[in-house]
PDB file of C-alpha atoms in Angstrom:
ATOM      1  CA  ILE C   1      65.185  86.712 256.567  1.00  0.00           C
ATOM      2  CA  ALA C   2      67.248  85.347 259.654  1.00  0.00           C
ATOM      3  CA  LEU C   3      70.291  83.424 258.185  1.00  0.00           C
ATOM      4  CA  PHE C   4      71.079  82.231 261.607  1.00  0.00           C
ATOM      5  CA  ASP C   5      69.438  81.155 264.560  1.00  0.00           C
ATOM      6  CA  ASN C   6      70.328  83.761 267.397  1.00  0.00           C
ATOM      7  CA  THR C   7      69.061  80.991 270.299  1.00  0.00           C
ATOM      8  CA  ILE C   8      72.374  78.874 269.629  1.00  0.00           C
ATOM      9  CA  PRO C   9      74.930  79.701 271.986  1.00  0.00           C
ATOM     10  CA  ASN C  10      78.186  81.286 270.216  1.00  0.00           C
ATOM     11  CA  GLN C  11      80.559  78.490 269.800  1.00  0.00           C
ATOM     12  CA  LYS C  12      84.425  78.636 268.728  1.00  0.00           C
ATOM     13  CA  ASP C  13      85.481  74.944 267.449  1.00  0.00           C
ATOM     14  CA  GLY C  14      82.747  73.317 269.208  1.00  0.00           C
ATOM     15  CA  LEU C  15      83.266  75.041 272.593  1.00  0.00           C
ATOM     16  CA  LEU C  16      80.571  77.516 274.299  1.00  0.00           C
ATOM     17  CA  GLU C  17      82.229  80.764 275.094  1.00  0.00           C
ATOM     18  CA  GLU C  18      82.590  80.096 278.739  1.00  0.00           C
ATOM     19  CA  ASP C  19      84.673  77.347 278.174  1.00  0.00           C
ATOM     20  CA  GLU C  20      87.116  78.941 275.294  1.00  0.00           C
ATOM     21  CA  GLN C  21      89.639  80.395 278.057  1.00  0.00           C
ATOM     22  CA  SER C  22      89.924  77.003 279.431  1.00  0.00           C
ATOM     23  CA  TYR C  23      90.565  75.315 276.111  1.00  0.00           C
ATOM     24  CA  CYS C  24      92.935  78.349 275.417  1.00  0.00           C
ATOM     25  CA  ASP C  25      95.170  77.090 278.489  1.00  0.00           C
ATOM     26  CA  PHE C  26      94.893  73.323 277.937  1.00  0.00           C
ATOM     27  CA  GLN C  27      98.761  73.373 276.904  1.00  0.00           C
ATOM     28  CA  GLN C  28      99.665  74.285 280.937  1.00  0.00           C
ATOM     29  CA  CYS C  29      97.270  71.012 281.972  1.00  0.00           C
ATOM     30  CA  LEU C  30      99.484  68.743 279.816  1.00  0.00           C
ATOM     31  CA  THR C  31     102.452  66.794 280.955  1.00  0.00           C
ATOM     32  CA  PRO C  32     105.426  66.769 279.193  1.00  0.00           C
ATOM     33  CA  GLY C  33     104.896  63.362 278.095  1.00  0.00           C
ATOM     34  CA  GLY C  34     101.479  64.530 276.647  1.00  0.00           C
ATOM     35  CA  LYS C  35     103.049  67.217 274.823  1.00  0.00           C
ATOM     36  CA  LYS C  36     105.582  64.727 273.333  1.00  0.00           C
ATOM     37  CA  VAL C  37     102.741  62.526 272.537  1.00  0.00           C
ATOM     38  CA  ILE C  38     101.022  65.000 270.610  1.00  0.00           C
ATOM     39  CA  ALA C  39     103.611  66.194 268.646  1.00  0.00           C
ATOM     40  CA  ASP C  40     104.917  62.902 267.698  1.00  0.00           C
ATOM     41  CA  ILE C  41     101.580  62.070 266.065  1.00  0.00           C
ATOM     42  CA  GLU C  42     101.232  65.016 264.500  1.00  0.00           C
ATOM     43  CA  ASN C  43     105.027  64.690 262.901  1.00  0.00           C
ATOM     44  CA  SER C  44     103.972  61.086 262.052  1.00  0.00           C
ATOM     45  CA  LEU C  45     101.247  62.243 259.784  1.00  0.00           C
ATOM     46  CA  ILE C  46     102.648  65.347 258.365  1.00  0.00           C
ATOM     47  CA  GLY C  47     105.532  63.533 257.278  1.00  0.00           C
ATOM     48  CA  ASN C  48     103.373  61.454 255.437  1.00  0.00           C
ATOM     49  CA  GLU C  49     100.850  63.412 253.003  1.00  0.00           C
ATOM     50  CA  ARG C  50      99.083  60.031 252.009  1.00  0.00           C
ATOM     51  CA  LYS C  51      98.550  58.906 255.397  1.00  0.00           C
ATOM     52  CA  LEU C  52      97.594  62.416 256.514  1.00  0.00           C
ATOM     53  CA  LYS C  53      94.928  62.645 253.888  1.00  0.00           C
ATOM     54  CA  ALA C  54      93.234  59.407 254.695  1.00  0.00           C
ATOM     55  CA  VAL C  55      93.410  60.438 258.385  1.00  0.00           C
ATOM     56  CA  GLU C  56      91.781  63.735 257.724  1.00  0.00           C
ATOM     57  CA  LYS C  57      89.158  62.050 255.581  1.00  0.00           C
ATOM     58  CA  ILE C  58      88.198  59.934 258.191  1.00  0.00           C
ATOM     59  CA  CYS C  59      88.613  62.310 261.406  1.00  0.00           C
ATOM     60  CA  PRO C  60      88.747  65.686 260.413  1.00  0.00           C
ATOM     61  CA  GLN C  61      89.105  66.912 263.977  1.00  0.00           C
ATOM     62  CA  TRP C  62      92.158  64.396 264.741  1.00  0.00           C
ATOM     63  CA  ARG C  63      94.247  66.794 266.526  1.00  0.00           C
ATOM     64  CA  GLU C  64      91.614  67.977 268.619  1.00  0.00           C
ATOM     65  CA  ASN C  65      90.698  64.085 269.916  1.00  0.00           C
ATOM     66  CA  ILE C  66      94.132  63.444 270.425  1.00  0.00           C
ATOM     67  CA  GLU C  67      94.513  66.773 272.748  1.00  0.00           C
ATOM     68  CA  PHE C  68      91.309  65.698 274.510  1.00  0.00           C
ATOM     69  CA  VAL C  69      92.729  62.522 275.705  1.00  0.00           C
ATOM     70  CA  GLN C  70      96.053  64.103 276.629  1.00  0.00           C
ATOM     71  CA  ARG C  71      94.316  66.494 278.923  1.00  0.00           C
ATOM     72  CA  GLN C  72      92.198  63.794 280.608  1.00  0.00           C
ATOM     73  CA  LYS C  73      93.047  62.921 284.429  1.00  0.00           C
ATOM     74  CA  ASP C  74      90.119  60.587 284.517  1.00  0.00           C
ATOM     75  CA  SER C  75      90.633  57.303 282.129  1.00  0.00           C
ATOM     76  CA  ASN C  76      86.553  56.818 282.644  1.00  0.00           C
ATOM     77  CA  GLU C  77      86.066  60.110 280.223  1.00  0.00           C
ATOM     78  CA  VAL C  78      88.597  58.690 277.282  1.00  0.00           C
ATOM     79  CA  ASN C  79      86.400  55.299 277.804  1.00  0.00           C
ATOM     80  CA  ILE C  80      83.358  56.937 277.233  1.00  0.00           C
ATOM     81  CA  ALA C  81      84.396  58.713 274.195  1.00  0.00           C
ATOM     82  CA  LEU C  82      85.803  55.936 272.921  1.00  0.00           C
ATOM     83  CA  GLU C  83      82.370  53.823 273.450  1.00  0.00           C
ATOM     84  CA  ARG C  84      80.720  56.861 271.795  1.00  0.00           C
ATOM     85  CA  VAL C  85      82.967  56.253 268.617  1.00  0.00           C
ATOM     86  CA  LYS C  86      82.305  52.845 268.506  1.00  0.00           C
ATOM     87  CA  VAL C  87      78.588  53.406 268.688  1.00  0.00           C
ATOM     88  CA  ALA C  88      78.638  55.930 265.780  1.00  0.00           C
ATOM     89  CA  ARG C  89      80.811  53.765 263.774  1.00  0.00           C
ATOM     90  CA  SER C  90      78.735  51.055 264.344  1.00  0.00           C
ATOM     91  CA  GLU C  91      75.421  53.110 263.158  1.00  0.00           C
ATOM     92  CA  LEU C  92      77.544  54.395 260.322  1.00  0.00           C
ATOM     93  CA  ASN C  93      78.206  51.281 258.943  1.00  0.00           C
ATOM     94  CA  GLU C  94      74.495  49.853 259.692  1.00  0.00           C
ATOM     95  CA  MET C  95      73.196  52.962 257.489  1.00  0.00           C
ATOM     96  CA  LYS C  96      75.880  52.051 254.936  1.00  0.00           C
ATOM     97  CA  GLU C  97      74.644  48.468 254.656  1.00  0.00           C
ATOM     98  CA  ASN C  98      71.275  49.301 254.252  1.00  0.00           C
ATOM     99  CA  ILE C  99      71.635  52.222 251.804  1.00  0.00           C
ATOM    100  CA  LEU C 100      73.499  49.488 249.394  1.00  0.00           C
ATOM    101  CA  GLN C 101      70.716  46.902 250.243  1.00  0.00           C
ATOM    102  CA  ALA C 102      68.147  49.410 249.356  1.00  0.00           C
ATOM    103  CA  PHE C 103      70.162  50.364 246.128  1.00  0.00           C
ATOM    104  CA  PHE C 104      70.324  46.500 244.886  1.00  0.00           C
ATOM    105  CA  GLU C 105      66.614  45.858 245.711  1.00  0.00           C
ATOM    106  CA  ARG C 106      65.888  48.659 243.720  1.00  0.00           C
ATOM    107  CA  ASP C 107      65.793  46.805 240.385  1.00  0.00           C
ATOM    108  CA  SER C 108      64.916  43.407 241.891  1.00  0.00           C
TER     109      SER C 108
END
């Protein structure tokens, strides 16, 4: 029995192997200001255990998301990513409402 689908490309942290080198070199692409932003956000979360747990629960890949934004040269890429997040959040909220509605209607 095959436990894994071998047709799916090997991935590391969501990246294809051919992108791995460019991801590893991303620190070289960051400006000093970008590096400072990342460090400041990480320090503000790491210093507050309650806040860190809340952020990690909602967004387990928060570090990668911050790094993604800081690497971008084109603000349009950031806007596209933010729009995707808004759509996903909206869909999730709609799904929650449907589940709650179905739950309350089951006994009616």
